[in-house]
XYZ file of C-alpha atoms in Angstrom:
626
model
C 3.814 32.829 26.271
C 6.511 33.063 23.377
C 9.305 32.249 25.717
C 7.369 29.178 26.948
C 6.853 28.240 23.316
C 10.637 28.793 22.538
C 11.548 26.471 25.706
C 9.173 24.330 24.566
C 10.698 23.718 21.449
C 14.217 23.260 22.733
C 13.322 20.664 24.498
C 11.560 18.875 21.911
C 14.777 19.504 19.453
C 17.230 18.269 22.540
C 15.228 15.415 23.257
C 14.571 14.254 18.972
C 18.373 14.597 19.183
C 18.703 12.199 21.806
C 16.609 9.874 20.554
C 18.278 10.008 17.005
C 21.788 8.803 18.853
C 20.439 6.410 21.264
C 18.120 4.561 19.604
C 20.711 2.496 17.342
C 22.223 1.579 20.356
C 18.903 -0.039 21.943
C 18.138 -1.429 18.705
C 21.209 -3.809 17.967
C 22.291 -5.800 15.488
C 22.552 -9.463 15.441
C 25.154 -10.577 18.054
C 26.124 -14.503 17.516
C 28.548 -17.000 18.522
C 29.089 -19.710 15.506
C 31.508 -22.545 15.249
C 32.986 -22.305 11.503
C 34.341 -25.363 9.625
C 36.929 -24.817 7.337
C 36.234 -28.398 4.979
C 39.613 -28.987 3.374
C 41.645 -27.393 5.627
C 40.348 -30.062 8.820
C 40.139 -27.409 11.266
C 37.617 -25.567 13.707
C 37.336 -22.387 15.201
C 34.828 -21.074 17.726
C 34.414 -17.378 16.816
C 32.238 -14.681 18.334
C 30.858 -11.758 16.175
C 30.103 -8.757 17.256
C 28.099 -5.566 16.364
C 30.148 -3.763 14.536
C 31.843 -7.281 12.768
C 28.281 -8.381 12.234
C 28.039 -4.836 10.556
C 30.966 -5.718 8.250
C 29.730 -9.519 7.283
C 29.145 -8.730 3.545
C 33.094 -7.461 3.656
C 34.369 -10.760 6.101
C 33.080 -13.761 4.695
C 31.136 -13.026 1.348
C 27.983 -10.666 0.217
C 25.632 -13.278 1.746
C 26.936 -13.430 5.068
C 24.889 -11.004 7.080
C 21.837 -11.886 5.146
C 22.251 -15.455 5.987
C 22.792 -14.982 9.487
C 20.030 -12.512 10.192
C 17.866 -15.522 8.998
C 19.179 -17.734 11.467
C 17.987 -19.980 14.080
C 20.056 -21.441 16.687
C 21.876 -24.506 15.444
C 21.368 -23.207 12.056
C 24.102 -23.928 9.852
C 25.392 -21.566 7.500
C 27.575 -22.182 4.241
C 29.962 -19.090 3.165
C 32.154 -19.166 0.150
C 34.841 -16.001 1.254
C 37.960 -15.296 2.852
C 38.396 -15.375 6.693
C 40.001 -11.800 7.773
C 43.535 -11.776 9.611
C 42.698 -11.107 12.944
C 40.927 -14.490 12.965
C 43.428 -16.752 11.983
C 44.935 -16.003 15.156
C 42.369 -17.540 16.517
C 42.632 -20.917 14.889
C 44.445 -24.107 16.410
C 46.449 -25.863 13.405
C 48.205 -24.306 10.442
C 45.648 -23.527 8.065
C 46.813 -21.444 5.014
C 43.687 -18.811 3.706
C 45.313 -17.349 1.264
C 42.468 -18.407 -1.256
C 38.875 -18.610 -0.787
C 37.661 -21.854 1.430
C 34.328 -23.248 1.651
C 33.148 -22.363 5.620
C 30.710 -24.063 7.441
C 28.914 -21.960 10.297
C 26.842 -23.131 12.869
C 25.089 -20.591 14.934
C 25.288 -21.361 18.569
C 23.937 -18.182 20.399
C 21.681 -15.276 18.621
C 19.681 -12.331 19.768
C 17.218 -9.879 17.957
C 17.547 -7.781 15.756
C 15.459 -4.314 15.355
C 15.778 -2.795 11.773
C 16.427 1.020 11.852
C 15.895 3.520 8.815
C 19.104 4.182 7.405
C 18.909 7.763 7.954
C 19.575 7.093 12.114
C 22.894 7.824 13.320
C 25.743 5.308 12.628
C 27.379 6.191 15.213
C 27.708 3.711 18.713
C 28.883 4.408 21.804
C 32.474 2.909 22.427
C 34.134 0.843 25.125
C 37.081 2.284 26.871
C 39.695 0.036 27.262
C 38.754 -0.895 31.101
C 35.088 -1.798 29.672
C 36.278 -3.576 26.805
C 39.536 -5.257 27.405
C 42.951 -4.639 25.306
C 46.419 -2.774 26.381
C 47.834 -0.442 27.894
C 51.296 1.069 27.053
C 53.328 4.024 28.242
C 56.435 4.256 25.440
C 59.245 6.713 26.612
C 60.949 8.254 23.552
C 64.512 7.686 23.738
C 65.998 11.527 23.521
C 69.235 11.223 26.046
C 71.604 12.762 22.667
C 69.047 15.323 21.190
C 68.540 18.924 22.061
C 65.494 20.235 23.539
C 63.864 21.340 20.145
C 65.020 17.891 18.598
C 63.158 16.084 21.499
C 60.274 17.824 20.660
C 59.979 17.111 17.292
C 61.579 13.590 17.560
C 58.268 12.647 19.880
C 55.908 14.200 18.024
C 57.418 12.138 15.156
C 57.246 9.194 16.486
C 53.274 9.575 17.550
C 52.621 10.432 13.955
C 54.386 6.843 13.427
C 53.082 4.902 16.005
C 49.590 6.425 15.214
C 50.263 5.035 11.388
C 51.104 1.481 12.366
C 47.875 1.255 14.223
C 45.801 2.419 12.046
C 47.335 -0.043 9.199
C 47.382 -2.866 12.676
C 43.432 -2.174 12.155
C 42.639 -1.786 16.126
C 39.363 -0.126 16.267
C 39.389 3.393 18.214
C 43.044 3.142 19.457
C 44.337 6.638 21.870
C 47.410 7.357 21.448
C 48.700 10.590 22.935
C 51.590 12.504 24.748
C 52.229 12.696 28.159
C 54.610 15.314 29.379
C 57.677 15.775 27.067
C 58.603 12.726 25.617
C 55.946 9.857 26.461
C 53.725 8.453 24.671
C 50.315 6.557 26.197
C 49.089 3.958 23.506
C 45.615 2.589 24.392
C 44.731 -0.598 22.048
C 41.099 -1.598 22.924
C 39.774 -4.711 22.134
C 43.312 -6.303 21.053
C 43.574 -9.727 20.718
C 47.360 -10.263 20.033
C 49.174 -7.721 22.577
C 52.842 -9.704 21.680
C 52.531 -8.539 18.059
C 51.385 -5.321 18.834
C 53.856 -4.258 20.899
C 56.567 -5.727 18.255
C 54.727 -3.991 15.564
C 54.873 0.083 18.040
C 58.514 -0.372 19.237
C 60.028 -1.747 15.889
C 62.463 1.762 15.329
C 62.202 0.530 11.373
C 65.515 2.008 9.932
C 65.848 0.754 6.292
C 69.409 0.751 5.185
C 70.980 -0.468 2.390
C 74.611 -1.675 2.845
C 77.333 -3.495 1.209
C 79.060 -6.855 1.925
C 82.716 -6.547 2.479
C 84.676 -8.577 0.326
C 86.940 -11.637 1.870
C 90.310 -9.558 1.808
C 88.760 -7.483 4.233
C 86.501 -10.288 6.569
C 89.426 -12.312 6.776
C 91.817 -8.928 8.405
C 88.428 -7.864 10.641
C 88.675 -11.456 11.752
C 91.810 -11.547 12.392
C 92.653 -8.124 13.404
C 89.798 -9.143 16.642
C 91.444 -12.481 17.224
C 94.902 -10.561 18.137
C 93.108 -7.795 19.964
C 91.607 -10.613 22.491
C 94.695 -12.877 22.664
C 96.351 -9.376 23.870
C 93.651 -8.468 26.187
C 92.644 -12.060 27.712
C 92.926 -10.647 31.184
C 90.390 -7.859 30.325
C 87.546 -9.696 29.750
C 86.539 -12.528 32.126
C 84.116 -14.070 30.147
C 87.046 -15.089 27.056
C 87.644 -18.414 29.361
C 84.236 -19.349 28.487
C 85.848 -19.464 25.047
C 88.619 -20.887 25.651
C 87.182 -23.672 27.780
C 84.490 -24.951 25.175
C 85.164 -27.994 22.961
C 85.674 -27.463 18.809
C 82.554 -28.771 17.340
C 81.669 -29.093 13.374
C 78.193 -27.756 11.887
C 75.935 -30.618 11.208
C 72.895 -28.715 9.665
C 72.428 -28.276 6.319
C 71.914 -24.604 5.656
C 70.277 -22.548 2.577
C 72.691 -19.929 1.666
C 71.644 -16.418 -0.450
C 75.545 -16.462 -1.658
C 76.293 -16.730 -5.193
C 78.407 -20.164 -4.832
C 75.917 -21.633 -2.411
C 76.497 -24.646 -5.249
C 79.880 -25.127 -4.299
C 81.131 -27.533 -1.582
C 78.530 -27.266 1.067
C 80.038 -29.226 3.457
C 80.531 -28.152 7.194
C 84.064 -26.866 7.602
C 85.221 -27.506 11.297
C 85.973 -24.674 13.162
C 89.695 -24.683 14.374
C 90.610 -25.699 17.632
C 89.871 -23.263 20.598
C 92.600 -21.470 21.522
C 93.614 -17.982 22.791
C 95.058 -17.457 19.077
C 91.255 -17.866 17.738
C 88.890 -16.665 20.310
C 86.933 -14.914 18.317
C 86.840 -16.949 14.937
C 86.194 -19.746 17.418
C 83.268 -18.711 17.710
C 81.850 -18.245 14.010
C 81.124 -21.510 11.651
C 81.236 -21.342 8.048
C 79.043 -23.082 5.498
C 80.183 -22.668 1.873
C 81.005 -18.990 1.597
C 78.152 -18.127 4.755
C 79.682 -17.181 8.152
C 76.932 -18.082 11.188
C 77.136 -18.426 14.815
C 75.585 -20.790 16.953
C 72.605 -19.852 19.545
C 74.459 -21.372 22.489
C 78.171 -18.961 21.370
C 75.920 -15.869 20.087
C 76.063 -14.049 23.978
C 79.365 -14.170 23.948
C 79.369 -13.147 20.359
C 77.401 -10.068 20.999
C 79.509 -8.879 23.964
C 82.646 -9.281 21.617
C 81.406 -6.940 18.963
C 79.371 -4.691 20.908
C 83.325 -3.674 22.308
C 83.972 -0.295 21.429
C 87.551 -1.790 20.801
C 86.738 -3.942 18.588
C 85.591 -1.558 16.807
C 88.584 0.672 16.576
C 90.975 -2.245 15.870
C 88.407 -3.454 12.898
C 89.598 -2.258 9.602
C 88.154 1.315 8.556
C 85.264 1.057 6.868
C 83.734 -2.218 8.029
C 81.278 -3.101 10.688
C 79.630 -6.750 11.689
C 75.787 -6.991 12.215
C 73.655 -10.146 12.658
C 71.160 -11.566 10.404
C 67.681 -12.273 11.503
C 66.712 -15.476 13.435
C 65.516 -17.877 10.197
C 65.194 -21.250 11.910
C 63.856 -22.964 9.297
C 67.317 -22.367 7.237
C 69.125 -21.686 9.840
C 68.436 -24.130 12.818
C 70.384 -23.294 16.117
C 72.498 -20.690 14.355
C 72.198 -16.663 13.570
C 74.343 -15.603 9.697
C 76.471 -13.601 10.342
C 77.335 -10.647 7.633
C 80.238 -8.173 7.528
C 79.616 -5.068 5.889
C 80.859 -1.480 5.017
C 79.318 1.001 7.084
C 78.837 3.390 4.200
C 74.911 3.384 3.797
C 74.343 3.557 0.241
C 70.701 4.261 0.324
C 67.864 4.547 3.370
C 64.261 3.738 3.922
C 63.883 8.003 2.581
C 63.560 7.020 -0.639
C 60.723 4.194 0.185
C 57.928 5.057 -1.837
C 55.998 2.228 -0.904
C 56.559 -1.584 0.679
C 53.856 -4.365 -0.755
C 53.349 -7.943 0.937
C 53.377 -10.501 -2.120
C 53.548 -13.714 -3.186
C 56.132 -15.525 -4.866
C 56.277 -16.751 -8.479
C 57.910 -19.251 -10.694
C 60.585 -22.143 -9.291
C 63.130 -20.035 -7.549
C 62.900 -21.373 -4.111
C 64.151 -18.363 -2.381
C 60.525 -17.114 -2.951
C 58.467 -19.298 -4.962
C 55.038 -19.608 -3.051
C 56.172 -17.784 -0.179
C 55.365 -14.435 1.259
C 58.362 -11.507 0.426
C 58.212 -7.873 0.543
C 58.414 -6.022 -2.434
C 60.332 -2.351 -1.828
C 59.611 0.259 -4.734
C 61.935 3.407 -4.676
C 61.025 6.981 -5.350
C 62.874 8.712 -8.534
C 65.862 9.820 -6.582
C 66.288 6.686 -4.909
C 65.564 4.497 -8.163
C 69.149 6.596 -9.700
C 70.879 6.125 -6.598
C 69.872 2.051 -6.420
C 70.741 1.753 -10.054
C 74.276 3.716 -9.674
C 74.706 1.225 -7.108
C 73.530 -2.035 -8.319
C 75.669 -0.796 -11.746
C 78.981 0.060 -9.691
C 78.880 -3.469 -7.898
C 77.798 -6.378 -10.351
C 78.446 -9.714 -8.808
C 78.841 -8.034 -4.812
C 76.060 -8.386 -2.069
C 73.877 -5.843 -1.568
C 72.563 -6.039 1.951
C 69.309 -4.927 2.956
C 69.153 -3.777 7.148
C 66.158 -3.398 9.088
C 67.223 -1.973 12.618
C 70.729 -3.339 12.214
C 69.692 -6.575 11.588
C 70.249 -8.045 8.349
C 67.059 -9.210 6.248
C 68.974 -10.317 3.087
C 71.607 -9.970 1.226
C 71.209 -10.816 -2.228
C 74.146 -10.936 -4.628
C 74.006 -8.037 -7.666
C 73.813 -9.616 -11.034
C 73.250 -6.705 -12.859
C 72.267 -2.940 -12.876
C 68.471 -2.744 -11.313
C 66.758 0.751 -13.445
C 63.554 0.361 -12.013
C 64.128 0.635 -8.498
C 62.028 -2.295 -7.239
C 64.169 -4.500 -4.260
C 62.551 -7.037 -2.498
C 63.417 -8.943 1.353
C 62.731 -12.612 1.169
C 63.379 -15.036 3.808
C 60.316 -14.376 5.468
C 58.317 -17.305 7.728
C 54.811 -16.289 7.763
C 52.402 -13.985 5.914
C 51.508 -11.948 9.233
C 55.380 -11.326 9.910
C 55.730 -9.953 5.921
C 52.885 -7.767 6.768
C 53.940 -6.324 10.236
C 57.401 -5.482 7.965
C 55.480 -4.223 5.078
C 53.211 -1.662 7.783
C 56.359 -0.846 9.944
C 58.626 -0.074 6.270
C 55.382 2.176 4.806
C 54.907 4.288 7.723
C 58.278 5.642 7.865
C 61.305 5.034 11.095
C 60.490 6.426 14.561
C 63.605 9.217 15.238
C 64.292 7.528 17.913
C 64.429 4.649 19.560
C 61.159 3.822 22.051
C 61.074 1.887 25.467
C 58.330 0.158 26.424
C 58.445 1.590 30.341
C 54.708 0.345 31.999
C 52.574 -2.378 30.878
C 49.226 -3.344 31.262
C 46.596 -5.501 29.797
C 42.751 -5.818 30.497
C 41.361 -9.148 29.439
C 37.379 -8.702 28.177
C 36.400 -11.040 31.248
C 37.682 -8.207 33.691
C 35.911 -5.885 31.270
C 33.165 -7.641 31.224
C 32.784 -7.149 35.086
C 33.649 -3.812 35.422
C 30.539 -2.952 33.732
C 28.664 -5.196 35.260
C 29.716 -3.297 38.514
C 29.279 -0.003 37.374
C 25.906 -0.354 35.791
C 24.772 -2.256 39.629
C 26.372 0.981 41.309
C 24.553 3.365 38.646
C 21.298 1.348 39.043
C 21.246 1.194 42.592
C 22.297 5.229 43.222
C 19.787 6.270 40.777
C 17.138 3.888 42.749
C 17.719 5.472 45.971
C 17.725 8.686 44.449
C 14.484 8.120 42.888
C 12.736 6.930 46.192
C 14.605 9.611 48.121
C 12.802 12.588 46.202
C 9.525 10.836 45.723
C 8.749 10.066 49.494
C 10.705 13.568 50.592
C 9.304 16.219 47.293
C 6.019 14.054 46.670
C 4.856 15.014 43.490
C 7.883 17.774 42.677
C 10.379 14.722 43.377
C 8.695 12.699 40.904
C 8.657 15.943 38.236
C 12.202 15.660 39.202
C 13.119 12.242 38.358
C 11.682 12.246 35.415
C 14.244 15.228 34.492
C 17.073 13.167 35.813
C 16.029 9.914 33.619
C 16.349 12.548 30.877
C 19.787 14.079 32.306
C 20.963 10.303 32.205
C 20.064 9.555 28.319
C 21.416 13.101 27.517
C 24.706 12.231 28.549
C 24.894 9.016 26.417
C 23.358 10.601 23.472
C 26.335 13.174 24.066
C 28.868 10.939 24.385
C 28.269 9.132 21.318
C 27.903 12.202 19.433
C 31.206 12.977 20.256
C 32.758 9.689 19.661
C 33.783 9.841 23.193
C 34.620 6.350 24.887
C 32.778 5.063 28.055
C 35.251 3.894 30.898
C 34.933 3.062 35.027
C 35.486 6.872 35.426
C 33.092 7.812 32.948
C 30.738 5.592 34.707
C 31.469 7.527 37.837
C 31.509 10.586 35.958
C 27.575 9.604 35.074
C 27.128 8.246 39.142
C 28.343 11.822 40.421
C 26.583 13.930 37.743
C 23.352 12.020 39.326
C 23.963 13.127 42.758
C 24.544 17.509 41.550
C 21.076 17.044 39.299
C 19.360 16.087 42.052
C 21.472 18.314 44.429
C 20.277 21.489 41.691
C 16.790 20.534 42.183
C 16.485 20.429 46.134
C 17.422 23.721 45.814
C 15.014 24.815 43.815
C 12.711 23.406 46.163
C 13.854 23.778 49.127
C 13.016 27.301 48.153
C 9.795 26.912 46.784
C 9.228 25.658 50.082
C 10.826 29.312 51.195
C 8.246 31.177 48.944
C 4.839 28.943 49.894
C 5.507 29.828 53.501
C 5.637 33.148 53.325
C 2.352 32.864 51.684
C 2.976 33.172 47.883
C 0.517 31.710 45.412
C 1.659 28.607 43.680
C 2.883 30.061 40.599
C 4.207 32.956 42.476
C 6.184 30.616 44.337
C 7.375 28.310 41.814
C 8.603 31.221 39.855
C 10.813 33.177 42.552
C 11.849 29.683 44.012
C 13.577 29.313 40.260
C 14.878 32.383 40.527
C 16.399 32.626 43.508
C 17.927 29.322 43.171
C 19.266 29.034 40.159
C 22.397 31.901 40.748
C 23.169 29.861 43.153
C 23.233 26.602 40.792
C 25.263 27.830 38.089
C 27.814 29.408 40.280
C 28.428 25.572 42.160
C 27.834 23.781 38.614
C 30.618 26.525 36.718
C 33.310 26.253 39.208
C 32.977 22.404 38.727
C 33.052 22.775 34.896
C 35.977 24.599 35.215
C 37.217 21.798 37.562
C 36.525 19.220 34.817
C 38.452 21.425 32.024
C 41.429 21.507 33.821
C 41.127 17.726 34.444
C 40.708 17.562 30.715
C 43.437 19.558 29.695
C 46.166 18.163 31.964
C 44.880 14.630 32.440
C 45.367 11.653 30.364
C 43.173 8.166 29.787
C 41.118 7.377 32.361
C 41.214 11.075 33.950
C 39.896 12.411 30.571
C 37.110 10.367 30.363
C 35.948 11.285 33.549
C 36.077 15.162 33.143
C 34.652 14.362 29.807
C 32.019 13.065 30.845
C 31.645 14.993 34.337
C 31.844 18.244 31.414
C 28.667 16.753 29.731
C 27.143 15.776 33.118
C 27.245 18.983 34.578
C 25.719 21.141 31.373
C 23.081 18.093 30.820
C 21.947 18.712 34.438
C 21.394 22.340 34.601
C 19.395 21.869 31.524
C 17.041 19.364 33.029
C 17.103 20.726 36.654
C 16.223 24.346 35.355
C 14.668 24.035 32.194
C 13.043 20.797 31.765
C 11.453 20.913 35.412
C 10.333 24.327 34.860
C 8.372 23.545 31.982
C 6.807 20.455 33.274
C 5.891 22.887 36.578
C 4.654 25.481 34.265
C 2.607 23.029 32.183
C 0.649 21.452 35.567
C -0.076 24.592 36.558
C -1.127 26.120 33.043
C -3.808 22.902 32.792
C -5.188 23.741 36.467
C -4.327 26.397 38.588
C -3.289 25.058 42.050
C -3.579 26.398 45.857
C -0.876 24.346 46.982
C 1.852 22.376 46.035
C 2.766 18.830 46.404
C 6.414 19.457 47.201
């Protein structure tokens, strides 16, 4: 009698559980579709809000957002005084600026129920995999060809410490990012909306480097010191006729410069005439004291310094590096900056990178977006030893050897605060400021397989697997109520309680549901049922051979369920493997299989046992309906 209380009672705890994760999910919040007007920006946006955004209304669009929505009727309008988050601006046609509060207008086009929940149920929900829910895929392969086997070990874990911080600051709910093998990396983005600045944002290497301008003594021998080298070689290189065969043209834009005499004589200086004496300065304009080179010549320009002659034959000391694509002050045309290759200082000593806004009337950053670098102690003495030593010199700041500025020194800078202007766009400054704060990958990364899962395709997949998980648990359900009678129906009620197991389980665990998972749940149907036919098949066994009910039901248990655990075990053990050796997808099924598999010899051998035990208890039987 104890142990029948004691059973009694786990099941009653197991079950409470159950209900305590799976309710919140049955009871959801409001889900709505609004348009929002934005009144003196002109614009609309259709916008879709879901549970967990709905969740964080107070945070998005004011403190009376969720309120005023919950009170809602279809083709309500709504008026919210707040800012819109980033994610959404994406989503808006037109340039609208939100960098201040806006008055919003939101209509609410599509609403369902609500179900308020004490506050002491579970938070927790039960997530999407990325096949359910849309987003992208990635497999990154760690760049390691020069590094040992211990420095490819530690460069990869590195860089999935990185990669895992630039998410997280990205703000992608419930991202995976883990190794495979020795040095890739799967990245699994669920629910992205903008996969082109993701992927920007994961491969960016981010190697901060601060490096000097050369001076013109030494630009002027570089450039001619390359000139001779090519007149020399002309035969080498195939592609110098190109050069040679393109017509002198003058720069006609008018370009911002960062130099100190950029209010000198801005005009265009012609470059001089093609000719095998000037194949390379052919190629480069100049614009006051600013060297650039056209979009159509920068190929050609590339090849030319990416030589590894050219870079012998350059004077000692001094390298060439692009700046970054600005067309707004540079239309058509990359600057081009020559600089020592010493690296005075190095994205170490970042102590922190802030997006800000700027102040006051210089118009390098006044009312636009610029990152503002502070430096640790020891790099706040070495930036002030620097900026002392070189008053009136360029100072240039690299990102990836690309050039983001290069500001001239006008005097000694104590408190270790640097800043890279030039930037277009608020969401670019950010990406920069979430790529500088979480540190440079070791090495660089290669995007080497693709994929992305729009939410329509998600949509459908579990729309599918819910159809295939309805209809096998149908059949089931006939199956053992037309073949076990009563016992069939004693069992189905177990596997209805197998089923919500699992999902209370999974979201426990913070586990993600995915197509495999689904099947995971489709074949851990099939082995409950499988556990319980046989246990009755022998029942059957026992009854014939003219035991009493109880007799029967109590050796058919017994004798059965050796035979259960060893087939459910070696599939556990089956799943564990999966899980330890499999990635994504393959996870989520042994996951889930895992769970499956112990939820189903719970129901098969406890739960039906007790309901058996409880028919009988109430009124002793002669036979069985089995």
């Amino acid at each position: 009698m104890k142990k029948n209380w004691f059973r009694t009672i786990v099941i009653i705890v197991v079950f409470l559980i159950t209900i305590y994760y799976l309710l919140p999910l049955i009871a959801k919040n409001n889900y709505a579709i609004v348009n929002m007007k934005v009144y003196d920006q002109d614009s609309t946006l259709i916008y879709e809000i879901n549970e967990h955004e709905y969740k964080m209304g107070s945070k998005l669009f004011g403190t009376d957002f969720d309120e005023q929505i919950a009170m809602a009727d279809i083709n309500d309008s709504i008026f919210v005084s707040g800012k819109l988050p980033d994610y959404m601006l994406r989503s808006v046609e037109g340039d609208i600026d939100f960098t201040q509060d806006q008055l919003i207008q939101a209509e609410v086009v599509e609403k369902t129920s609500k179900v308020e929940l004490p506050s002491w149920f579970s938070k927790k929900e039960l997530k999407l995999g990325l096949d359910l829910q849309g987003g992208m895929h990635l497999v990154l392969e760690v760049d390691t060809e020069d590094l040992s086997t211990d420095a490819t070990t530690n460069a990869v874990n590195s860089a999935q410490k990185i990669i895992t911080n630039r998410i997280d600051q990205f703000g992608v709910a419930e991202p995976t990012i883990q190794k495979i093998g020795s040095k890739r990396i799967l990245v699994q983005l669920p629910g992205l909306r903008d996969a082109g600045r993701a992927k920007e944002l994961i491969g960016k290497t981010a190697l901060l480097e601060f490096r000097l301008v050369a001076n013109n003594q030494d630009i002027g021998s570089a450039v001619e010191a390359i000139d001779e080298y090519l007149k020399a070689n002309y035969d080498k290189y195939a592609y110098l006729k190109e050069i040679e065969q393109e017509q002198t043209s003058a720069v006609e834009e008018t370009l911002l410069s960062e130099e100190p005499d950029s209010t000198a004589d801005s005009t265009a200086i012609e470059p001089e005439e093609t000719s095998r004496d000037h194949l390379f300065s052919s190629l480069v304009s100049v614009y006051g004291q600013r060297l650039i080179v056209r979009k159509e010549n920068l190929d050609l320009f590339k090849k030319i310094i990416e030589l590894p002659e050219i870079k012998e034959v350059m004077p000692e000391g001094v390298i060439i590096l692009l700046g970054k694509s600005d067309e707004k002050n540079f239309p058509g045309a990359r600057p081009v900056y020559f600089l020592y290759d010493t690296v005075e200082l190095t994205g170490a000593s970042l102590k922190s990178a802030d997006v800000r806004i700027g102040q006051g009337m210089d118009p390098k950053i006044a009312n636009k977006p610029y990152v503002s670098l502070q430096l640790d102690n020891e790099g706040s003495r070495i930036f002030a030893n620097v900026t002392g030593n070189h008053i009136n010199e360029q100072l240039a700041i690299v990102l990836d050897d690309v050039v983001q500025t290069a500001p001239v020194i006008n005097d000694k800078i104590r408190d270790g605060n640097a800043m890279i202007t030039g930037i277009p766009d608020m969401e670019e400054a950010k990406d920069l400021a979430i790529v500088l704060n979480a540190g440079n990958l070791p090495a660089p990364v290669n995007i080497i397989e693709e994929r992305t899962v729009g939410p329509t395709l998600g949509s459908d997949s579990i729309d599918a697997g819910f159809k295939a998980a309805l209809i096998g648990l149908v059949l089931v359900v006939i199956f053992m109520v037309i073949y076990y009678k009563l016992s069939g129906f004693i069992a189905d009620i177990a596997l209805f309680g197998n089923v919500l197991i699992i999902l209370a389980v999974l979201t426990m665990l913070n586990a993600s549901l995915t197509m495999p998972g689904i099947a995971g749940i489709i074949l851990t149907i099939g082995m409950a049922v499988d556990a319980n036919v046989l246990i009755f098949e022998r029942i059957r066994e026992e009854l014939r051979s003219g035991k009493t009910v109880r007799t029967a039901i109590d050796n058919g248990y017994k004798r059965a369920v050796i035979t259960i655990a060893d087939a459910n075990i070696t599939t556990l053990i089956t799943a564990v493997v999966l899980y330890q050796f499999g990635t994504g997808a393959i996870r989520g099924f042994a996951v889930t299989l895992s769970v499956g598999i112990l939820a189903s010899m719970f129901t098969a051998i406890v739960v039906t046992k007790a309901i058996f035990d409880g028919v009988i208890t109430r009124k002793p039987r002669k036979s069985l309906s089995i």
